[in-house]
PDB file of C-alpha atoms in Angstrom:
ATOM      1  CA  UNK A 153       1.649  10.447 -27.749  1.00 40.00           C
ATOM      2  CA  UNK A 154       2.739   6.853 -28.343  1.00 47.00           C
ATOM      3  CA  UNK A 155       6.622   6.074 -27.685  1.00 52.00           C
ATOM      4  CA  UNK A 156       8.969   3.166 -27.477  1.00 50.00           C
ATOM      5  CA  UNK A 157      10.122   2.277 -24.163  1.00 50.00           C
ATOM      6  CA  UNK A 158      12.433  -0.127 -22.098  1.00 50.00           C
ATOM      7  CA  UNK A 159      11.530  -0.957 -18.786  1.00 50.00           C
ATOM      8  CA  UNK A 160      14.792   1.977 -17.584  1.00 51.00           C
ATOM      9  CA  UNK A 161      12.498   4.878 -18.999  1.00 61.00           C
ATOM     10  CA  UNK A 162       9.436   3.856 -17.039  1.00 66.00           C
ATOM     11  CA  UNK A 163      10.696   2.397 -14.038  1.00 71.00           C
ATOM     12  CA  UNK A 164      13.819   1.351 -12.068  1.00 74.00           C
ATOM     13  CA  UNK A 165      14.220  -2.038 -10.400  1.00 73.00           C
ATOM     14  CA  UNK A 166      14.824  -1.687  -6.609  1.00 75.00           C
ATOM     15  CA  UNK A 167      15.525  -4.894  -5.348  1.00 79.00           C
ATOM     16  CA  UNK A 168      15.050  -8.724  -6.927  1.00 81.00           C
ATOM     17  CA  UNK A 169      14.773 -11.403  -4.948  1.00 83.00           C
ATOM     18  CA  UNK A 170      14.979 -15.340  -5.801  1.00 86.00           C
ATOM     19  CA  UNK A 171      12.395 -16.884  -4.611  1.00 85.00           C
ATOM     20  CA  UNK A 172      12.305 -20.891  -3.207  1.00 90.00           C
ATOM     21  CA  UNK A 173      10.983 -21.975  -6.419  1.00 91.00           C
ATOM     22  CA  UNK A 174      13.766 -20.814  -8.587  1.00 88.00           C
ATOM     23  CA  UNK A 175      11.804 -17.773 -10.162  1.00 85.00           C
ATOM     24  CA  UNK A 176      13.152 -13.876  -9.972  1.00 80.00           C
ATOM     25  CA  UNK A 177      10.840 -11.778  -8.444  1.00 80.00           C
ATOM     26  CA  UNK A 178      11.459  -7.413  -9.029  1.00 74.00           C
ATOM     27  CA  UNK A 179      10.188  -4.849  -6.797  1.00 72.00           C
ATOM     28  CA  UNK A 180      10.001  -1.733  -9.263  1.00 70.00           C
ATOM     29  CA  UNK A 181      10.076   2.174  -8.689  1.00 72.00           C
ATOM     30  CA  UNK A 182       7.505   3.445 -11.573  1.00 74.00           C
ATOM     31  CA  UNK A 183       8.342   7.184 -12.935  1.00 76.00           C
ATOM     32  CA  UNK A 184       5.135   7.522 -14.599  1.00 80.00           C
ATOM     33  CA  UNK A 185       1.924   5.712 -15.761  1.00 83.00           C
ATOM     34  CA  UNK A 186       1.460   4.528 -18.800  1.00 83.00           C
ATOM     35  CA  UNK A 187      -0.602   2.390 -21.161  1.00 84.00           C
ATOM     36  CA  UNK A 188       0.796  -0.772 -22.539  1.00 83.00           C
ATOM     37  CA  UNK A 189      -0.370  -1.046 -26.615  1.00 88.00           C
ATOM     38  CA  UNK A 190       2.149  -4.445 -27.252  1.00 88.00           C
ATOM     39  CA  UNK A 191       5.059  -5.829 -26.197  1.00 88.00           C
ATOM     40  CA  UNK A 192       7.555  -5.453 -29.146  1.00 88.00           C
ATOM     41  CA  UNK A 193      10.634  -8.046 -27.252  1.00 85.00           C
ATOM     42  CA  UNK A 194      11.274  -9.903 -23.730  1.00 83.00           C
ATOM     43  CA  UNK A 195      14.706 -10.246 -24.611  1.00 83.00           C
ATOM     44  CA  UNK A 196      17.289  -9.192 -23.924  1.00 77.00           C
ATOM     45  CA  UNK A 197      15.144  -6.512 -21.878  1.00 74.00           C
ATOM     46  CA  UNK A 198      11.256  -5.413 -22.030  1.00 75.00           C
ATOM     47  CA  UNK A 199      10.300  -3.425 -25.066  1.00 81.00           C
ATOM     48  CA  UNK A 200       6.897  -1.914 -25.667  1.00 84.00           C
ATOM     49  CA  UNK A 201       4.851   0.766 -27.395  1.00 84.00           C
ATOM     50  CA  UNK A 202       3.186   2.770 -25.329  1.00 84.00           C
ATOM     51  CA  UNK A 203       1.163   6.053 -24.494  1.00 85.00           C
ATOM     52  CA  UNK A 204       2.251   8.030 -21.290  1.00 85.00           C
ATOM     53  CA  UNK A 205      -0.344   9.092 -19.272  1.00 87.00           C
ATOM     54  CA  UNK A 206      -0.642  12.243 -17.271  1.00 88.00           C
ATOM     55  CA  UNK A 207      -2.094  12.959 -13.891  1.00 90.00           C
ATOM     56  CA  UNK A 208      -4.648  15.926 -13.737  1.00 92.00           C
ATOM     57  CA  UNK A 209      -3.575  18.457 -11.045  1.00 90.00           C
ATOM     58  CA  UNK A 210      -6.167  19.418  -8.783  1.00 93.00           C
ATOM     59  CA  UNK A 211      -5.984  23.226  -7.496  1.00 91.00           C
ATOM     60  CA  UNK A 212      -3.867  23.641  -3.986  1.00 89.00           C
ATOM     61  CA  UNK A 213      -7.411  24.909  -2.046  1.00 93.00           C
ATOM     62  CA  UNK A 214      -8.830  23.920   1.244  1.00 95.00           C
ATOM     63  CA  UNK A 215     -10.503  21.133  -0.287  1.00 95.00           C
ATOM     64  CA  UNK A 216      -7.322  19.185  -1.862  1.00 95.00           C
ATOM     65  CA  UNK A 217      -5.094  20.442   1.738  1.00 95.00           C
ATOM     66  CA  UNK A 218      -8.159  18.481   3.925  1.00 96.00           C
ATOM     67  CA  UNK A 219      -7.680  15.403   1.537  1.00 97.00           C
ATOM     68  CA  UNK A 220      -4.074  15.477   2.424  1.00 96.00           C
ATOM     69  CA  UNK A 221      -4.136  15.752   6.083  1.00 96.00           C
ATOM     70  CA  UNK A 222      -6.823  12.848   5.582  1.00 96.00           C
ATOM     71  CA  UNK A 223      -4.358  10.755   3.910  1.00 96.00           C
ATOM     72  CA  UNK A 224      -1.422  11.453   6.076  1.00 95.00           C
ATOM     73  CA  UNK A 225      -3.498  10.628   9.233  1.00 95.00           C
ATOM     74  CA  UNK A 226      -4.815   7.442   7.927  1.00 95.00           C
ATOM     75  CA  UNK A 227      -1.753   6.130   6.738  1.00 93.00           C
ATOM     76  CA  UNK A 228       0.169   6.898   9.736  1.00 92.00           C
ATOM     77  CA  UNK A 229      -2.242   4.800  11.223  1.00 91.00           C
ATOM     78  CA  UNK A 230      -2.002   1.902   9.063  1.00 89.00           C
ATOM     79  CA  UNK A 231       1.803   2.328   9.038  1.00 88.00           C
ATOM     80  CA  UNK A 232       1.993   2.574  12.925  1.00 86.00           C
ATOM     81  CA  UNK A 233       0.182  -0.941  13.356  1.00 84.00           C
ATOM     82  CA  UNK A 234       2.145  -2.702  10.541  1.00 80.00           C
ATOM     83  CA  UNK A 235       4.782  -5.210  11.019  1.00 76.00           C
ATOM     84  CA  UNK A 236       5.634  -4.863   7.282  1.00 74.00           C
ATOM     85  CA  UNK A 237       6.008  -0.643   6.700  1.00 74.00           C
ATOM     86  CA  UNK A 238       9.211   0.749   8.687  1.00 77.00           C
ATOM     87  CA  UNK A 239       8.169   3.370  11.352  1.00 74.00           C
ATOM     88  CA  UNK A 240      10.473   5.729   9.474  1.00 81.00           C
ATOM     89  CA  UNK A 241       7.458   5.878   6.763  1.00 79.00           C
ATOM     90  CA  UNK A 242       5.559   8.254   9.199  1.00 83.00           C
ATOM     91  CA  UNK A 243       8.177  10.838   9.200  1.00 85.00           C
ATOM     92  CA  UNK A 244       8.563  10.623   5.452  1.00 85.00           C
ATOM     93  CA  UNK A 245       4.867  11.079   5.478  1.00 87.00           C
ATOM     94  CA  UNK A 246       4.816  14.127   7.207  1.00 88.00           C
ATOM     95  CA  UNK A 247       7.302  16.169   5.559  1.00 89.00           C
ATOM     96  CA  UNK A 248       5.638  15.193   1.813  1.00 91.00           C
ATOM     97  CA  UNK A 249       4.333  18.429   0.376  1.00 90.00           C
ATOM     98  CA  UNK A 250       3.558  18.019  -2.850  1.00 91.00           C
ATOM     99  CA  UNK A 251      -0.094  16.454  -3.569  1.00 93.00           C
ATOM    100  CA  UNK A 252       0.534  13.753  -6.662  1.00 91.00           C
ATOM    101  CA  UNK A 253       3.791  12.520  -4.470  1.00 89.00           C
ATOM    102  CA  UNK A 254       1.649  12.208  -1.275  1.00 92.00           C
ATOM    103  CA  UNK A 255      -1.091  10.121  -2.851  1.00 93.00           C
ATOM    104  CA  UNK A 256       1.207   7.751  -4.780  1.00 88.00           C
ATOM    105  CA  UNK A 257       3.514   7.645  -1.970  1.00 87.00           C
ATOM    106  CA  UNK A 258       0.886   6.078   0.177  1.00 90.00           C
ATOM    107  CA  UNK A 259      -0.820   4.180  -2.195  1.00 89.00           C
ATOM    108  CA  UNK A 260       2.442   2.538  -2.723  1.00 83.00           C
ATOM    109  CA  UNK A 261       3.644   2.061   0.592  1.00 82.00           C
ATOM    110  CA  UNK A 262       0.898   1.173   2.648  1.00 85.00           C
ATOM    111  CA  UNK A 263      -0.799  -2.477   2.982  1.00 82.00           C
ATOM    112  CA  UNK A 264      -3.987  -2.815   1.262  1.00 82.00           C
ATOM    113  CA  UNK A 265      -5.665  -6.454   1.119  1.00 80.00           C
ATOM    114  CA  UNK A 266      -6.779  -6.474  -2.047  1.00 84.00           C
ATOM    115  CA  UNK A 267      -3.738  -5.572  -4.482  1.00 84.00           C
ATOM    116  CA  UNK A 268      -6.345  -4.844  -7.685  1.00 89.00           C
ATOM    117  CA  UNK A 269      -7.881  -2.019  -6.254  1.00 90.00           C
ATOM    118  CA  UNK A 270      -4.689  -0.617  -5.184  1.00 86.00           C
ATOM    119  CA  UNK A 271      -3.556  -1.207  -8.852  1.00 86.00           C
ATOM    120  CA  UNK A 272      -6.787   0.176 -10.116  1.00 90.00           C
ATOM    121  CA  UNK A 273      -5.934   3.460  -8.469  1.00 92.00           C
ATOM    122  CA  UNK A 274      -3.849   3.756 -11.960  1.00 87.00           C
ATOM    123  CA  UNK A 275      -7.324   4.332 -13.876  1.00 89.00           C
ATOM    124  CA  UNK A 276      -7.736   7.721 -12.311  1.00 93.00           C
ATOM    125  CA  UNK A 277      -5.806  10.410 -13.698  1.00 92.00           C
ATOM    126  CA  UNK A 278      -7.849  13.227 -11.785  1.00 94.00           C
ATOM    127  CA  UNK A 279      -5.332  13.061  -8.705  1.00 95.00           C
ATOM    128  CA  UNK A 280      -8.109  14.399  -6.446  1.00 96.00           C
ATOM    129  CA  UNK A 281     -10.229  11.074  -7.818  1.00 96.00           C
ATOM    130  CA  UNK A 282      -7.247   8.738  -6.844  1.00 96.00           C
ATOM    131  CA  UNK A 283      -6.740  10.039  -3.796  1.00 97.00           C
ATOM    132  CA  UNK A 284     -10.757   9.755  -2.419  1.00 97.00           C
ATOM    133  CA  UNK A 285     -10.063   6.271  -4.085  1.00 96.00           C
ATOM    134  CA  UNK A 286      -7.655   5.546  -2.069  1.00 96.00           C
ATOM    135  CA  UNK A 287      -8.899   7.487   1.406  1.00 97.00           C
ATOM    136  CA  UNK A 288     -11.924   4.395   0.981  1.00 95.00           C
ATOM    137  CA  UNK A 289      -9.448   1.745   0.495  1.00 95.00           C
ATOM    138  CA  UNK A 290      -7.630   3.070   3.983  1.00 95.00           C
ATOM    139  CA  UNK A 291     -10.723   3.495   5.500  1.00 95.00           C
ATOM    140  CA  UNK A 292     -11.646  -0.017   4.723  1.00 93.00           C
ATOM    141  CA  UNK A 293      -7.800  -1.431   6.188  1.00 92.00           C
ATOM    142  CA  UNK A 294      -8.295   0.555   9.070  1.00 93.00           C
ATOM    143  CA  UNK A 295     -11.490  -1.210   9.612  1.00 93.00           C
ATOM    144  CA  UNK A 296     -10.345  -4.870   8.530  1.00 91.00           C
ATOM    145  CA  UNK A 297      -7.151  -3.875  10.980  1.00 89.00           C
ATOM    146  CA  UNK A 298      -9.564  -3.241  13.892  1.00 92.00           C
ATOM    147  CA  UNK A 299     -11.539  -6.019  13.240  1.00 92.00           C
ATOM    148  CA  UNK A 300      -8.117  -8.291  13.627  1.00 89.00           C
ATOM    149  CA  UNK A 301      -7.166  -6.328  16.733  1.00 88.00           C
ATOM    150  CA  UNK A 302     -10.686  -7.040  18.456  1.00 92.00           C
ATOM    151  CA  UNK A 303     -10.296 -10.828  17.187  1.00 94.00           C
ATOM    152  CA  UNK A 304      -6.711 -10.938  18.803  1.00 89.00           C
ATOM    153  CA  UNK A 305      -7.643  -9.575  22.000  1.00 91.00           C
ATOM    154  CA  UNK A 306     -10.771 -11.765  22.036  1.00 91.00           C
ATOM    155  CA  UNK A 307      -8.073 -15.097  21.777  1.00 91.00           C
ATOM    156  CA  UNK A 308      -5.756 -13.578  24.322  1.00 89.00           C
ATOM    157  CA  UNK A 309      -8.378 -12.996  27.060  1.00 89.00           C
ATOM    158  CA  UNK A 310      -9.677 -16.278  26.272  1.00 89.00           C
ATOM    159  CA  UNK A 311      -6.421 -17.827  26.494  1.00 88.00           C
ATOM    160  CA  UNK A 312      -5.433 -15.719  29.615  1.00 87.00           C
ATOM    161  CA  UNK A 313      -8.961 -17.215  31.054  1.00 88.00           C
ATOM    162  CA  UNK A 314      -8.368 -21.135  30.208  1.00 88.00           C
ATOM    163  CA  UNK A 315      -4.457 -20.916  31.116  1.00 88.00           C
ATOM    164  CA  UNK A 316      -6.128 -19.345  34.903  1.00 87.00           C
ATOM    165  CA  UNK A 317      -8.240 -22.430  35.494  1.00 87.00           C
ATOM    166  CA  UNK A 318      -5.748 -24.665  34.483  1.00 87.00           C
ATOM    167  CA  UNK A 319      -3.334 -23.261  37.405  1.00 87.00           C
ATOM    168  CA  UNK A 320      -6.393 -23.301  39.662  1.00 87.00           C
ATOM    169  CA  UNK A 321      -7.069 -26.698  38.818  1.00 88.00           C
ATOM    170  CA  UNK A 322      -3.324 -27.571  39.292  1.00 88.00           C
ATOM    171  CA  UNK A 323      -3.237 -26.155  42.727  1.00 85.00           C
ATOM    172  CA  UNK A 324      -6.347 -27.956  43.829  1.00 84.00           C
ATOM    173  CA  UNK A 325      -5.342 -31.539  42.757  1.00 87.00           C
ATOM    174  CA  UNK A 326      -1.673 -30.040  44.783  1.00 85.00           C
ATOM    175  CA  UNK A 327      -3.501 -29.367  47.943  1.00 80.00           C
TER     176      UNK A 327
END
């Protein structure tokens, strides 16, 4: 079904910020996806014609509960090593029951490099689809996150190794 909208029946703005270069920048909430046909106005607000688009419920079996506890584990993860995600988003995590809220909870809140594939996870309206979508694109921070942790503690032994020598070598010239 196609439909008029402003940007209030879609989404709801949750913070704006001004950025150093004079520009407005909006973090959005969305309420549900939809398909942008044409902008009709800009001014004084967003107007558009578009078709809403609905999710595809997959059945509440062992299969779709696994995916979940998948999800939740891997984003906890994620979350706990973050400097960006408040710790609180773990607890929120683990009290989310319902499937579609889960998945677009977490692909939402949770840092993933490359923002087009977590924008691509849109495409999918089969929820169990999106959500083994976006189980690779954890699986792939976790690893890029490991990978920055083994770097890091590479640099801090070397460092601890060099800043060693250079007391040693202190205390030699010394004696």
């Amino acid at each position: 079904r196609e439909d008029l909208f402003d940007y209030g029946t879609v989404a709801k703005v949750i913070k704006t910020l001004e950025m150093p270069d004079g520009s407005l920048t909006a973090i959005l909430q969305g309420f549900r996806r939809f398909e942008l046909h044409e902008v009709m106005n800009y001014e004084p607000y967003l107007l558009g014609r578009v078709t809403y688009l609905h999710d595809v419920q997959p059945e509440n079996d062992a299969k779709t509960r696994m995916i979940a506890e998948s999800l939740k584990e891997k984003a906890s993860s994620i979350i706990r090593a973050s400097n960006m995600v408040p710790r609180e988003a773990v607890s929120a995590l683990k009290s989310i029951d319902s499937f579609e809220f889960l998945v677009n909870f977490i692909a939402t809140t949770v840092e993933i490099e490359d923002f087009n594939e977590k924008a691509g996870l849109l495409q999918y309206s089969d929820l169990r689809t999106r959500a083994m979508k976006l189980l690779a694109l954890l699986d792939n921070q976790l690893e890029l996150q490991k990978i920055k942790q083994e770097i890091n503690q590479k640099v801090k032994t070397e460092m601890d190794q060099q800043q060693r020598e250079y007391f040693l070598n202190n205390q030699l010239k010394t004696i």
